[in-house]
Structure formats: structure tokens, C-alpha cells
PDB file of C-alpha atoms and ligand atoms in Angstrom:
ATOM      1  CA  MET E 161       0.000   0.000   0.000  1.00 43.00           C
ATOM      2  CA  THR E 162       1.271   3.427  -0.891  1.00 47.00           C
ATOM      3  CA  THR E 163       1.610   6.145   1.719  1.00 82.00           C
ATOM      4  CA  ARG E 164       1.531   8.839  -0.948  1.00 97.00           C
ATOM      5  CA  PRO E 165      -1.698  10.862  -1.059  1.00 98.00           C
ATOM      6  CA  SER E 166      -4.153  10.330  -3.883  1.00 98.00           C
ATOM      7  CA  VAL E 167      -4.485  13.184  -6.349  1.00 99.00           C
ATOM      8  CA  LEU E 168      -7.837  14.412  -7.678  1.00 99.00           C
ATOM      9  CA  ILE E 169      -7.405  16.186 -11.020  1.00 99.00           C
ATOM     10  CA  THR E 170     -10.190  18.050 -12.808  1.00 99.00           C
ATOM     11  CA  GLY E 171     -10.035  18.295 -16.580  1.00 98.00           C
ATOM     12  CA  ALA E 172      -7.881  15.182 -16.694  1.00 98.00           C
ATOM     13  CA  SER E 173      -9.184  13.721 -19.959  1.00 98.00           C
ATOM     14  CA  THR E 174      -6.646  15.612 -22.076  1.00 98.00           C
ATOM     15  CA  GLY E 175      -4.143  18.484 -22.149  1.00 98.00           C
ATOM     16  CA  ILE E 176      -2.476  19.800 -19.013  1.00 98.00           C
ATOM     17  CA  GLY E 177      -4.655  17.700 -16.686  1.00 98.00           C
ATOM     18  CA  ALA E 178      -3.832  14.441 -18.470  1.00 98.00           C
ATOM     19  CA  ILE E 179      -0.103  15.187 -18.227  1.00 98.00           C
ATOM     20  CA  TYR E 180      -0.426  15.982 -14.521  1.00 99.00           C
ATOM     21  CA  ALA E 181      -2.145  12.606 -14.176  1.00 98.00           C
ATOM     22  CA  GLU E 182       0.708  10.851 -15.955  1.00 98.00           C
ATOM     23  CA  ARG E 183       3.389  12.619 -13.915  1.00 98.00           C
ATOM     24  CA  PHE E 184       1.716  11.938 -10.545  1.00 98.00           C
ATOM     25  CA  ALA E 185       1.121   8.310 -11.557  1.00 98.00           C
ATOM     26  CA  ARG E 186       4.836   7.975 -12.294  1.00 98.00           C
ATOM     27  CA  ARG E 187       5.505   9.377  -8.821  1.00 98.00           C
ATOM     28  CA  GLY E 188       3.391   6.553  -7.430  1.00 98.00           C
ATOM     29  CA  HIS E 189       0.236   8.455  -6.496  1.00 98.00           C
ATOM     30  CA  ASP E 190      -3.217   6.925  -6.896  1.00 98.00           C
ATOM     31  CA  LEU E 191      -5.501   9.166  -8.928  1.00 98.00           C
ATOM     32  CA  VAL E 192      -9.081  10.350  -9.229  1.00 99.00           C
ATOM     33  CA  LEU E 193      -9.656  11.765 -12.712  1.00 99.00           C
ATOM     34  CA  VAL E 194     -12.569  14.111 -13.417  1.00 99.00           C
ATOM     35  CA  ALA E 195     -13.959  15.359 -16.749  1.00 98.00           C
ATOM     36  CA  ARG E 196     -17.024  14.965 -18.982  1.00 98.00           C
ATOM     37  CA  ASP E 197     -15.632  12.483 -21.519  1.00 98.00           C
ATOM     38  CA  LYS E 198     -15.827   9.152 -19.692  1.00 98.00           C
ATOM     39  CA  ALA E 199     -14.398   7.093 -22.561  1.00 98.00           C
ATOM     40  CA  ARG E 200     -11.250   9.214 -22.632  1.00 98.00           C
ATOM     41  CA  LEU E 201     -10.934   9.099 -18.840  1.00 98.00           C
ATOM     42  CA  ASP E 202     -11.287   5.302 -18.868  1.00 98.00           C
ATOM     43  CA  THR E 203      -8.640   4.907 -21.575  1.00 98.00           C
ATOM     44  CA  LEU E 204      -6.207   7.121 -19.656  1.00 98.00           C
ATOM     45  CA  ALA E 205      -6.989   5.359 -16.367  1.00 98.00           C
ATOM     46  CA  THR E 206      -6.291   1.935 -17.890  1.00 98.00           C
ATOM     47  CA  ARG E 207      -3.011   3.095 -19.436  1.00 98.00           C
ATOM     48  CA  LEU E 208      -1.755   4.785 -16.268  1.00 98.00           C
ATOM     49  CA  SER E 209      -2.640   1.915 -13.981  1.00 98.00           C
ATOM     50  CA  GLN E 210      -0.887  -0.520 -16.361  1.00 98.00           C
ATOM     51  CA  GLU E 211       2.200   1.680 -16.803  1.00 98.00           C
ATOM     52  CA  SER E 212       2.630   2.814 -13.206  1.00 98.00           C
ATOM     53  CA  GLY E 213       0.734   0.257 -11.118  1.00 98.00           C
ATOM     54  CA  VAL E 214      -1.348   2.917  -9.377  1.00 98.00           C
ATOM     55  CA  ALA E 215      -5.094   2.802  -8.714  1.00 98.00           C
ATOM     56  CA  VAL E 216      -7.055   5.198 -10.918  1.00 98.00           C
ATOM     57  CA  ASP E 217     -10.726   6.092 -10.412  1.00 98.00           C
ATOM     58  CA  VAL E 218     -12.724   8.240 -12.782  1.00 98.00           C
ATOM     59  CA  ILE E 219     -15.653  10.537 -12.132  1.00 98.00           C
ATOM     60  CA  GLN E 220     -17.673  11.739 -15.089  1.00 98.00           C
ATOM     61  CA  ALA E 221     -18.790  15.274 -14.272  1.00 98.00           C
ATOM     62  CA  ASP E 222     -19.662  18.495 -16.040  1.00 98.00           C
ATOM     63  CA  LEU E 223     -18.287  21.052 -13.606  1.00 98.00           C
ATOM     64  CA  THR E 224     -20.626  23.758 -14.872  1.00 98.00           C
ATOM     65  CA  LYS E 225     -23.501  21.700 -13.422  1.00 98.00           C
ATOM     66  CA  SER E 226     -24.205  22.080  -9.723  1.00 97.00           C
ATOM     67  CA  GLY E 227     -25.363  18.473  -9.308  1.00 98.00           C
ATOM     68  CA  ASP E 228     -22.195  17.080 -10.900  1.00 98.00           C
ATOM     69  CA  LEU E 229     -20.065  19.391  -8.775  1.00 98.00           C
ATOM     70  CA  SER E 230     -21.767  18.013  -5.658  1.00 98.00           C
ATOM     71  CA  ILE E 231     -20.565  14.503  -6.531  1.00 98.00           C
ATOM     72  CA  VAL E 232     -16.949  15.670  -6.790  1.00 98.00           C
ATOM     73  CA  GLU E 233     -17.325  17.757  -3.623  1.00 98.00           C
ATOM     74  CA  ALA E 234     -18.579  14.697  -1.729  1.00 98.00           C
ATOM     75  CA  ARG E 235     -15.618  12.648  -2.925  1.00 98.00           C
ATOM     76  CA  LEU E 236     -13.195  15.369  -1.793  1.00 98.00           C
ATOM     77  CA  ARG E 237     -14.907  15.647   1.581  1.00 98.00           C
ATOM     78  CA  ASP E 238     -15.189  11.933   2.263  1.00 98.00           C
ATOM     79  CA  ASP E 239     -12.124  10.287   0.728  1.00 98.00           C
ATOM     80  CA  ALA E 240      -9.354  10.842   3.264  1.00 98.00           C
ATOM     81  CA  ARG E 241      -6.787   9.328   0.876  1.00 98.00           C
ATOM     82  CA  ILE E 242      -7.032  12.397  -1.378  1.00 98.00           C
ATOM     83  CA  GLY E 243      -4.296  14.799  -0.266  1.00 98.00           C
ATOM     84  CA  ILE E 244      -3.817  16.831  -3.447  1.00 99.00           C
ATOM     85  CA  LEU E 245      -6.495  18.662  -5.456  1.00 99.00           C
ATOM     86  CA  ILE E 246      -5.578  19.949  -8.905  1.00 99.00           C
ATOM     87  CA  ASN E 247      -8.133  22.504 -10.070  1.00 98.00           C
ATOM     88  CA  ASN E 248      -7.222  22.338 -13.744  1.00 98.00           C
ATOM     89  CA  ALA E 249     -10.440  22.058 -15.792  1.00 98.00           C
ATOM     90  CA  GLY E 250     -11.017  25.239 -17.707  1.00 98.00           C
ATOM     91  CA  ALA E 251     -11.960  26.676 -21.051  1.00 98.00           C
ATOM     92  CA  ALA E 252     -11.231  29.737 -23.161  1.00 97.00           C
ATOM     93  CA  GLN E 253     -13.367  31.484 -25.737  1.00 96.00           C
ATOM     94  CA  SER E 254     -12.730  33.417 -28.907  1.00 94.00           C
ATOM     95  CA  GLY E 255     -14.074  36.730 -30.063  1.00 94.00           C
ATOM     96  CA  SER E 256     -14.323  40.176 -28.558  1.00 96.00           C
ATOM     97  CA  PHE E 257     -16.507  41.023 -25.560  1.00 97.00           C
ATOM     98  CA  ILE E 258     -19.352  42.340 -27.685  1.00 98.00           C
ATOM     99  CA  GLU E 259     -19.365  39.134 -29.738  1.00 97.00           C
ATOM    100  CA  GLN E 260     -19.552  36.825 -26.707  1.00 97.00           C
ATOM    101  CA  THR E 261     -22.971  35.774 -25.444  1.00 97.00           C
ATOM    102  CA  ALA E 262     -24.230  35.994 -21.881  1.00 97.00           C
ATOM    103  CA  GLU E 263     -24.706  32.216 -21.831  1.00 97.00           C
ATOM    104  CA  ALA E 264     -21.160  31.511 -23.008  1.00 97.00           C
ATOM    105  CA  ASN E 265     -19.743  33.926 -20.442  1.00 98.00           C
ATOM    106  CA  GLU E 266     -21.812  32.345 -17.691  1.00 98.00           C
ATOM    107  CA  ARG E 267     -20.559  28.848 -18.585  1.00 98.00           C
ATOM    108  CA  LEU E 268     -16.963  30.046 -18.770  1.00 98.00           C
ATOM    109  CA  ILE E 269     -17.150  31.781 -15.396  1.00 98.00           C
ATOM    110  CA  ALA E 270     -18.868  28.765 -13.807  1.00 98.00           C
ATOM    111  CA  LEU E 271     -16.148  26.390 -15.015  1.00 98.00           C
ATOM    112  CA  ASN E 272     -13.118  28.647 -14.510  1.00 98.00           C
ATOM    113  CA  THR E 273     -14.068  30.160 -11.137  1.00 98.00           C
ATOM    114  CA  THR E 274     -17.140  28.754  -9.330  1.00 98.00           C
ATOM    115  CA  ALA E 275     -16.048  25.140  -9.699  1.00 98.00           C
ATOM    116  CA  LEU E 276     -12.605  25.911  -8.238  1.00 98.00           C
ATOM    117  CA  VAL E 277     -14.064  27.681  -5.222  1.00 98.00           C
ATOM    118  CA  ARG E 278     -16.549  24.905  -4.549  1.00 98.00           C
ATOM    119  CA  LEU E 279     -13.980  22.127  -4.824  1.00 99.00           C
ATOM    120  CA  ALA E 280     -11.390  23.961  -2.720  1.00 99.00           C
ATOM    121  CA  SER E 281     -14.086  24.697  -0.172  1.00 98.00           C
ATOM    122  CA  ALA E 282     -15.092  21.028  -0.045  1.00 98.00           C
ATOM    123  CA  VAL E 283     -11.586  19.794   0.643  1.00 98.00           C
ATOM    124  CA  ALA E 284      -9.970  22.585   2.692  1.00 98.00           C
ATOM    125  CA  PRO E 285     -11.602  21.806   6.060  1.00 98.00           C
ATOM    126  CA  ARG E 286     -10.391  18.199   5.858  1.00 98.00           C
ATOM    127  CA  PHE E 287      -6.862  19.282   4.871  1.00 98.00           C
ATOM    128  CA  VAL E 288      -6.779  21.807   7.726  1.00 98.00           C
ATOM    129  CA  LYS E 289      -7.928  19.154  10.169  1.00 98.00           C
ATOM    130  CA  ALA E 290      -5.174  16.834   8.912  1.00 98.00           C
ATOM    131  CA  GLY E 291      -2.628  19.674   9.029  1.00 98.00           C
ATOM    132  CA  GLU E 292      -1.506  18.815   5.485  1.00 98.00           C
ATOM    133  CA  GLY E 293      -2.624  18.770   1.871  1.00 98.00           C
ATOM    134  CA  ALA E 294      -2.085  20.702  -1.337  1.00 99.00           C
ATOM    135  CA  ILE E 295      -4.272  22.604  -3.784  1.00 99.00           C
ATOM    136  CA  ILE E 296      -2.927  23.419  -7.242  1.00 99.00           C
ATOM    137  CA  ASN E 297      -4.972  25.987  -9.164  1.00 99.00           C
ATOM    138  CA  ILE E 298      -4.329  26.500 -12.873  1.00 99.00           C
ATOM    139  CA  SER E 299      -4.501  30.198 -13.675  1.00 98.00           C
ATOM    140  CA  SER E 300      -2.898  31.829 -16.765  1.00 98.00           C
ATOM    141  CA  VAL E 301      -0.548  34.673 -17.661  1.00 98.00           C
ATOM    142  CA  VAL E 302      -3.617  36.088 -19.427  1.00 98.00           C
ATOM    143  CA  GLY E 303      -4.838  36.934 -15.926  1.00 98.00           C
ATOM    144  CA  LEU E 304      -1.985  39.438 -15.687  1.00 98.00           C
ATOM    145  CA  ALA E 305      -2.538  40.935 -19.124  1.00 97.00           C
ATOM    146  CA  PRO E 306      -5.761  42.708 -20.140  1.00 97.00           C
ATOM    147  CA  GLU E 307      -3.692  43.682 -23.195  1.00 97.00           C
ATOM    148  CA  PHE E 308      -3.985  40.126 -24.545  1.00 94.00           C
ATOM    149  CA  GLY E 309      -7.597  40.821 -25.506  1.00 92.00           C
ATOM    150  CA  MET E 310      -9.238  37.834 -23.770  1.00 96.00           C
ATOM    151  CA  THR E 311     -11.152  39.932 -21.284  1.00 98.00           C
ATOM    152  CA  VAL E 312     -13.588  37.542 -19.607  1.00 98.00           C
ATOM    153  CA  TYR E 313     -11.194  34.568 -19.748  1.00 98.00           C
ATOM    154  CA  GLY E 314      -8.391  36.747 -18.325  1.00 98.00           C
ATOM    155  CA  ALA E 315     -10.684  37.986 -15.562  1.00 98.00           C
ATOM    156  CA  THR E 316     -11.442  34.392 -14.540  1.00 98.00           C
ATOM    157  CA  LYS E 317      -7.717  33.658 -14.440  1.00 98.00           C
ATOM    158  CA  ALA E 318      -6.991  36.799 -12.370  1.00 98.00           C
ATOM    159  CA  PHE E 319      -9.665  35.453 -10.008  1.00 99.00           C
ATOM    160  CA  VAL E 320      -7.796  32.146  -9.771  1.00 99.00           C
ATOM    161  CA  LEU E 321      -4.536  33.911  -8.921  1.00 98.00           C
ATOM    162  CA  PHE E 322      -6.209  36.042  -6.237  1.00 98.00           C
ATOM    163  CA  LEU E 323      -8.068  33.007  -4.884  1.00 98.00           C
ATOM    164  CA  SER E 324      -4.784  31.121  -4.591  1.00 98.00           C
ATOM    165  CA  GLN E 325      -2.990  33.997  -2.877  1.00 98.00           C
ATOM    166  CA  GLY E 326      -5.839  34.456  -0.425  1.00 98.00           C
ATOM    167  CA  LEU E 327      -6.192  30.738   0.257  1.00 98.00           C
ATOM    168  CA  SER E 328      -2.471  30.459   0.822  1.00 98.00           C
ATOM    169  CA  LEU E 329      -2.562  33.223   3.419  1.00 98.00           C
ATOM    170  CA  GLU E 330      -5.436  31.470   5.180  1.00 98.00           C
ATOM    171  CA  LEU E 331      -4.354  27.853   4.837  1.00 98.00           C
ATOM    172  CA  ALA E 332      -0.539  27.806   4.778  1.00 98.00           C
ATOM    173  CA  PRO E 333      -0.294  28.500   8.528  1.00 98.00           C
ATOM    174  CA  LYS E 334      -2.458  25.392   8.999  1.00 98.00           C
ATOM    175  CA  GLY E 335      -0.145  23.193   6.950  1.00 98.00           C
ATOM    176  CA  VAL E 336      -1.938  23.351   3.593  1.00 98.00           C
ATOM    177  CA  TYR E 337       0.103  24.275   0.526  1.00 99.00           C
ATOM    178  CA  VAL E 338      -1.581  26.266  -2.258  1.00 99.00           C
ATOM    179  CA  GLN E 339       0.028  26.829  -5.657  1.00 99.00           C
ATOM    180  CA  ALA E 340      -1.131  29.009  -8.549  1.00 99.00           C
ATOM    181  CA  VAL E 341       0.300  27.960 -11.914  1.00 99.00           C
ATOM    182  CA  LEU E 342       0.284  30.526 -14.718  1.00 98.00           C
ATOM    183  CA  PRO E 343       0.970  28.923 -18.099  1.00 98.00           C
ATOM    184  CA  ALA E 344       1.286  30.962 -21.280  1.00 98.00           C
ATOM    185  CA  ALA E 345       0.068  29.539 -24.604  1.00 97.00           C
ATOM    186  CA  THR E 346       0.540  25.769 -24.385  1.00 98.00           C
ATOM    187  CA  ARG E 347      -0.097  23.136 -27.067  1.00 97.00           C
ATOM    188  CA  THR E 348      -3.421  21.557 -26.021  1.00 98.00           C
ATOM    189  CA  GLU E 349      -6.943  21.269 -27.393  1.00 97.00           C
ATOM    190  CA  ILE E 350      -8.058  24.413 -25.575  1.00 97.00           C
ATOM    191  CA  TRP E 351      -7.360  26.561 -28.611  1.00 96.00           C
ATOM    192  CA  GLU E 352      -9.304  24.425 -31.073  1.00 95.00           C
ATOM    193  CA  ARG E 353     -12.177  24.072 -28.594  1.00 96.00           C
ATOM    194  CA  ALA E 354     -12.342  27.874 -28.369  1.00 95.00           C
ATOM    195  CA  GLY E 355     -12.268  28.227 -32.155  1.00 93.00           C
ATOM    196  CA  ILE E 356      -8.753  29.708 -32.232  1.00 92.00           C
ATOM    197  CA  ASP E 357      -6.201  28.404 -34.747  1.00 93.00           C
ATOM    198  CA  ILE E 358      -3.088  27.534 -32.729  1.00 95.00           C
ATOM    199  CA  LYS E 359      -1.001  28.234 -35.839  1.00 94.00           C
ATOM    200  CA  THR E 360      -1.815  31.928 -35.478  1.00 93.00           C
ATOM    201  CA  LEU E 361       0.021  32.073 -32.129  1.00 93.00           C
ATOM    202  CA  PRO E 362       3.583  33.381 -32.294  1.00 93.00           C
ATOM    203  CA  GLU E 363       4.930  31.004 -29.620  1.00 96.00           C
ATOM    204  CA  VAL E 364       3.560  27.863 -27.971  1.00 97.00           C
ATOM    205  CA  MET E 365       4.997  25.798 -25.092  1.00 98.00           C
ATOM    206  CA  GLU E 366       4.836  21.995 -25.199  1.00 98.00           C
ATOM    207  CA  VAL E 367       2.477  20.634 -22.550  1.00 98.00           C
ATOM    208  CA  GLY E 368       4.953  18.162 -21.018  1.00 98.00           C
ATOM    209  CA  GLU E 369       7.512  20.925 -20.492  1.00 98.00           C
ATOM    210  CA  LEU E 370       4.854  23.137 -18.934  1.00 98.00           C
ATOM    211  CA  VAL E 371       3.732  20.519 -16.420  1.00 99.00           C
ATOM    212  CA  ASP E 372       7.283  19.467 -15.544  1.00 98.00           C
ATOM    213  CA  ALA E 373       8.170  23.099 -14.809  1.00 98.00           C
ATOM    214  CA  ALA E 374       4.994  23.519 -12.752  1.00 99.00           C
ATOM    215  CA  LEU E 375       6.018  20.452 -10.748  1.00 99.00           C
ATOM    216  CA  VAL E 376       9.446  21.960 -10.071  1.00 98.00           C
ATOM    217  CA  GLY E 377       7.557  24.903  -8.558  1.00 98.00           C
ATOM    218  CA  PHE E 378       5.303  22.472  -6.660  1.00 98.00           C
ATOM    219  CA  ASP E 379       8.271  20.595  -5.201  1.00 98.00           C
ATOM    220  CA  ARG E 380       9.794  23.928  -4.134  1.00 98.00           C
ATOM    221  CA  ARG E 381       6.476  24.874  -2.506  1.00 98.00           C
ATOM    222  CA  GLU E 382       6.283  28.042  -4.611  1.00 98.00           C
ATOM    223  CA  LEU E 383       3.055  30.036  -4.236  1.00 98.00           C
ATOM    224  CA  VAL E 384       3.064  31.397  -7.788  1.00 98.00           C
ATOM    225  CA  THR E 385       4.702  29.416 -10.597  1.00 98.00           C
ATOM    226  CA  ILE E 386       5.018  31.048 -14.017  1.00 98.00           C
ATOM    227  CA  PRO E 387       6.865  28.548 -16.240  1.00 98.00           C
ATOM    228  CA  PRO E 388       7.393  30.924 -19.189  1.00 98.00           C
ATOM    229  CA  LEU E 389       8.692  33.836 -17.049  1.00 98.00           C
ATOM    230  CA  GLN E 390      12.426  34.049 -17.750  1.00 98.00           C
ATOM    231  CA  ASN E 391      13.279  36.684 -15.140  1.00 98.00           C
ATOM    232  CA  ALA E 392      11.756  35.783 -11.761  1.00 97.00           C
ATOM    233  CA  ALA E 393      12.639  39.237 -10.422  1.00 98.00           C
ATOM    234  CA  ARG E 394       9.839  40.665 -12.614  1.00 98.00           C
ATOM    235  CA  TRP E 395       7.188  38.837 -10.601  1.00 98.00           C
ATOM    236  CA  ASP E 396       8.863  39.729  -7.306  1.00 97.00           C
ATOM    237  CA  ALA E 397       8.867  43.411  -8.326  1.00 98.00           C
ATOM    238  CA  LEU E 398       5.190  43.308  -9.311  1.00 97.00           C
ATOM    239  CA  ASP E 399       4.153  41.615  -6.080  1.00 97.00           C
ATOM    240  CA  GLY E 400       6.380  43.936  -4.078  1.00 96.00           C
ATOM    241  CA  ALA E 401       4.736  46.971  -5.706  1.00 96.00           C
ATOM    242  CA  ARG E 402       1.307  45.561  -4.863  1.00 95.00           C
ATOM    243  CA  GLN E 403       2.278  45.023  -1.265  1.00 94.00           C
ATOM    244  CA  GLY E 404       3.712  48.562  -1.142  1.00 94.00           C
ATOM    245  CA  LEU E 405       0.265  49.813  -2.147  1.00 94.00           C
ATOM    246  CA  LEU E 406      -1.308  48.229   0.921  1.00 92.00           C
ATOM    247  CA  SER E 407       0.405  50.557   3.382  1.00 88.00           C
ATOM    248  CA  GLU E 408      -0.837  53.520   1.319  1.00 88.00           C
ATOM    249  CA  ILE E 409      -4.513  52.553   1.530  1.00 87.00           C
ATOM    250  CA  LYS E 410      -5.837  54.519   4.500  1.00 76.00           C
ATOM    251  CA  GLN E 411      -9.487  53.790   4.947  1.00 81.00           C
ATOM    252  CA  SER E 412     -10.359  56.845   7.029  1.00 89.00           C
ATOM    253  CA  GLN E 413      -8.767  59.458   4.777  1.00 90.00           C
ATOM    254  CA  VAL E 414      -9.731  60.571   1.286  1.00 91.00           C
ATOM    255  CA  ALA E 415      -6.559  61.004  -0.740  1.00 91.00           C
ATOM    256  CA  GLN E 416      -5.439  64.615  -1.109  1.00 91.00           C
ATOM    257  CA  ARG E 417      -6.033  64.650  -4.874  1.00 93.00           C
ATOM    258  CA  TYR E 418      -9.767  63.969  -4.399  1.00 94.00           C
ATOM    259  CA  GLN E 419     -10.233  66.688  -1.796  1.00 93.00           C
ATOM    260  CA  THR E 420     -10.650  69.363  -4.445  1.00 89.00           C
ATOM    261  CA  ALA E 421     -13.226  69.658  -7.216  1.00 81.00           C
ATOM    262  CA  SER E 422     -10.756  70.833  -9.888  1.00 72.00           C
TER     263      SER E 422
HETATM  264  P1  NAP Z 198      -7.872  21.331 -22.774  1.00 66.06           P
HETATM  265  O1  NAP Z 198      -6.806  20.560 -23.472  1.00 66.06           O
HETATM  266  O2  NAP Z 198      -8.982  21.910 -23.575  1.00 66.06           O
HETATM  267  O3  NAP Z 198      -8.432  20.447 -21.589  1.00 66.06           O
HETATM  268  C1  NAP Z 198      -9.446  20.950 -20.766  1.00 66.06           C
HETATM  269  C2  NAP Z 198      -9.875  19.867 -19.808  1.00 66.06           C
HETATM  270  O4  NAP Z 198     -10.964  20.367 -19.030  1.00 66.06           O
HETATM  271  C3  NAP Z 198     -10.346  18.617 -20.520  1.00 66.06           C
HETATM  272  O5  NAP Z 198      -9.974  17.489 -19.779  1.00 66.06           O
HETATM  273  C4  NAP Z 198     -11.861  18.778 -20.503  1.00 66.06           C
HETATM  274  O6  NAP Z 198     -12.443  17.481 -20.520  1.00 66.06           O
HETATM  275  C5  NAP Z 198     -12.073  19.474 -19.181  1.00 66.06           C
HETATM  276  N1  NAP Z 198     -13.335  20.231 -19.187  1.00 66.06           N
HETATM  277  C6  NAP Z 198     -13.713  21.191 -20.055  1.00 66.06           C
HETATM  278  N2  NAP Z 198     -14.945  21.597 -19.763  1.00 66.06           N
HETATM  279  C7  NAP Z 198     -15.359  20.885 -18.686  1.00 66.06           C
HETATM  280  C8  NAP Z 198     -16.544  20.842 -17.920  1.00 66.06           C
HETATM  281  N3  NAP Z 198     -17.598  21.622 -18.217  1.00 66.06           N
HETATM  282  N4  NAP Z 198     -16.632  19.995 -16.871  1.00 66.06           N
HETATM  283  C9  NAP Z 198     -15.575  19.196 -16.580  1.00 66.06           C
HETATM  284  N5  NAP Z 198     -14.423  19.190 -17.265  1.00 66.06           N
HETATM  285  C10 NAP Z 198     -14.324  20.026 -18.307  1.00 66.06           C
HETATM  286  O7  NAP Z 198      -7.228  22.575 -22.002  1.00 66.06           O
HETATM  287  P2  NAP Z 198      -5.821  22.771 -21.276  1.00 66.06           P
HETATM  288  O8  NAP Z 198      -5.032  23.686 -22.121  1.00 66.06           O
HETATM  289  O9  NAP Z 198      -5.247  21.498 -20.839  1.00 66.06           O
HETATM  290  O10 NAP Z 198      -6.337  23.623 -20.049  1.00 66.06           O
HETATM  291  C11 NAP Z 198      -6.205  23.222 -18.699  1.00 66.06           C
HETATM  292  C12 NAP Z 198      -6.172  24.485 -17.845  1.00 66.06           C
HETATM  293  O11 NAP Z 198      -5.010  25.247 -18.199  1.00 66.06           O
HETATM  294  C13 NAP Z 198      -7.362  25.413 -18.045  1.00 66.06           C
HETATM  295  O12 NAP Z 198      -7.774  25.913 -16.792  1.00 66.06           O
HETATM  296  C14 NAP Z 198      -6.813  26.529 -18.900  1.00 66.06           C
HETATM  297  O13 NAP Z 198      -7.495  27.732 -18.734  1.00 66.06           O
HETATM  298  C15 NAP Z 198      -5.378  26.598 -18.392  1.00 66.06           C
HETATM  299  N6  NAP Z 198      -4.438  27.228 -19.318  1.00 66.06           N
HETATM  300  C16 NAP Z 198      -4.204  26.680 -20.543  1.00 66.06           C
HETATM  301  C17 NAP Z 198      -3.334  27.336 -21.402  1.00 66.06           C
HETATM  302  C18 NAP Z 198      -3.053  26.806 -22.779  1.00 66.06           C
HETATM  303  O14 NAP Z 198      -2.521  27.560 -23.621  1.00 66.06           O
HETATM  304  N7  NAP Z 198      -3.338  25.556 -23.069  1.00 66.06           N
HETATM  305  C19 NAP Z 198      -2.698  28.519 -21.016  1.00 66.06           C
HETATM  306  C20 NAP Z 198      -2.957  29.025 -19.756  1.00 66.06           C
HETATM  307  C21 NAP Z 198      -3.815  28.370 -18.909  1.00 66.06           C
HETATM  308  P3  NAP Z 198     -13.873  17.083 -21.109  1.00 66.06           P
HETATM  309  O15 NAP Z 198     -14.055  17.777 -22.409  1.00 66.06           O
HETATM  310  O16 NAP Z 198     -13.762  15.594 -21.208  1.00 66.06           O
HETATM  311  O17 NAP Z 198     -14.855  17.504 -20.073  1.00 66.06           O
END
């Protein structure tokens, strides 16, 4: 019997989630794989259990549906073997804001934000009680860059970064590790699914390299891992500037520049 925690991975049927599954299987972790496409999950589960000798369960769930989310929440709450949650399932969309429909935005926000909060919320009390556990949230560099022109998608990914930073502040003192991973364009199906031709992108990272880099950050217990960022000092400067802002926010005093009408 393995003493390594089981890993529950959302969006594990393909792309980044499937590679996480493969890498954690190779490390000897049992897996719980979640996505909508059961046939693909079953094929991956069979391959990984044969290759690595780990136990792999699958849960078919559409994480935009509250009822399906409840099933995954229950598993996270009740299965004490699960010690790592990877909130990876996500989608992008093409087009400008005025071309995107309310329904498409609602689905995107449900999958990219609500599902993560609900799953983290289901598992965090158990992790805190155990004094250990890890939550990996897949954000995106798009969440740092309104300039990239993917406004709603980027906003969901900024949410994921903030969520991770906040959760880390709350949970790290109780022994729970939280990591935000910010990939840049990576070769997966996400582009085709969103109706974007990957060939139009100037640069694309290979998915195995992305996940291996993210795991280096995981093993180092980094809070924010940005595999494509060449100069780490850039992130430190940005976060330092943000923290500098905090001491300047004085709730009881209107800033001088707003104390005059002109
Ligand atoms: P992908 O290849 O399209 O895979 C997405 C995964 O999410 C699939 O397993 C899909 O499985 C699952 N999924 C989609 N909708 C779902 C739903 N409603 N309910 C449950 N599962 C659902 O995408 P990826 O590139 O690996 O993306 C993984 C994460 O990385 C996402 O959060 C994405 O935003 C982020 N990311 C990707 C890139 C990139 O360039 N690839 C860059 C930055 C961040 P089913 O279809 O079987 O449900």
C-alpha cells in the first residue's frame, strides 16, 4: 500500500490535466480523474494503472452543473486518501466582448471560477484538520494581461490567482500548501475548442515541459509558478509593488487629490 496521497485532477481527460495525471502516476500516487468524456478518462486510467501500477478512479462530471459538482465535492470531503487537489479544468473562448454571449460567459465563469471555489471549499476543512494537503490551481498569464484581448477569460484567471494567494494566506499556517500555476500559450486542445487556430500564435509551449516546470515549482512549494517567465525578479517586483500599495490605503482618509473639485 502506498503512503503517498491520492491526487484528484479536474479536466484530466486531455491536455495539461492528463499530463499531470501521468506525472503523478509515475511518482506513485493513486488518482481520481474528473472530466465529462468518460471514454477518454477510462482509456487514460487503464493506461496509467498498467504503466505505473497505481489505482485510478474516474468521475464523469460536467463542472458547470451544480449536481455534478456536488458529486466531486462529496468525494473530496469523504475520501481521506485524497491529499492533493488539482483545479485544472477550464476553457477559453474566442471573439471580442461584444461578440460573446451571456450564456457563453456564464458557462466560462462557472467552469473557470465557481467550480474551483466549490472544490477547494469542499476539501480545505479536511486538509486543515489533517494539518496537510495541497491545492494546485491553474490560472494563466492572461490573468496578468488585459492587453492580450481575452477579457472575460483573463478575468477568470486573475480570479484564480487572487483566490490562490488568499487561500495560501489562510491555509498555509495550517499546513496546507496552495500553488497558482500561470501557463502561457501551451499546445493543447483548448485553442481548437475555443475556435482559435493555434497556428496563429507566435509562440507555444509543449504541454509536457509546462507541467514538468509547474512540478518543479510544486516541489519547491512556490506560491506562484510562471513557467514561461524568464526573469523571476519581474514577478517579485510586481508583487512587491502591490504590497507597497497596501500601506498607502488609509481607509479613514480621502486622498489629497480627491479633496478638491478641480
Ligand atoms: P484542454 O486541453 O482543452 O483540456 C481541458 C480539460 O478540461 C479537458 O480534460 C476537458 O475534458 C475538461 N473540461 C472542459 N470543460 C469541462 C466541464 N464543463 N466539466 C468538466 N471538465 C471540463 O485545455 P488545457 O489547455 O489542458 O487547459 C487546462 C487548464 O489550463 C485550463 O484551466 C486553462 O485555462 C489553463 N491554461 C491553458 C493554457 C493553454 O494555452 N493551453 C494557457 C494558460 C492556462 P472534457 O471535455 O472531457 O470535459
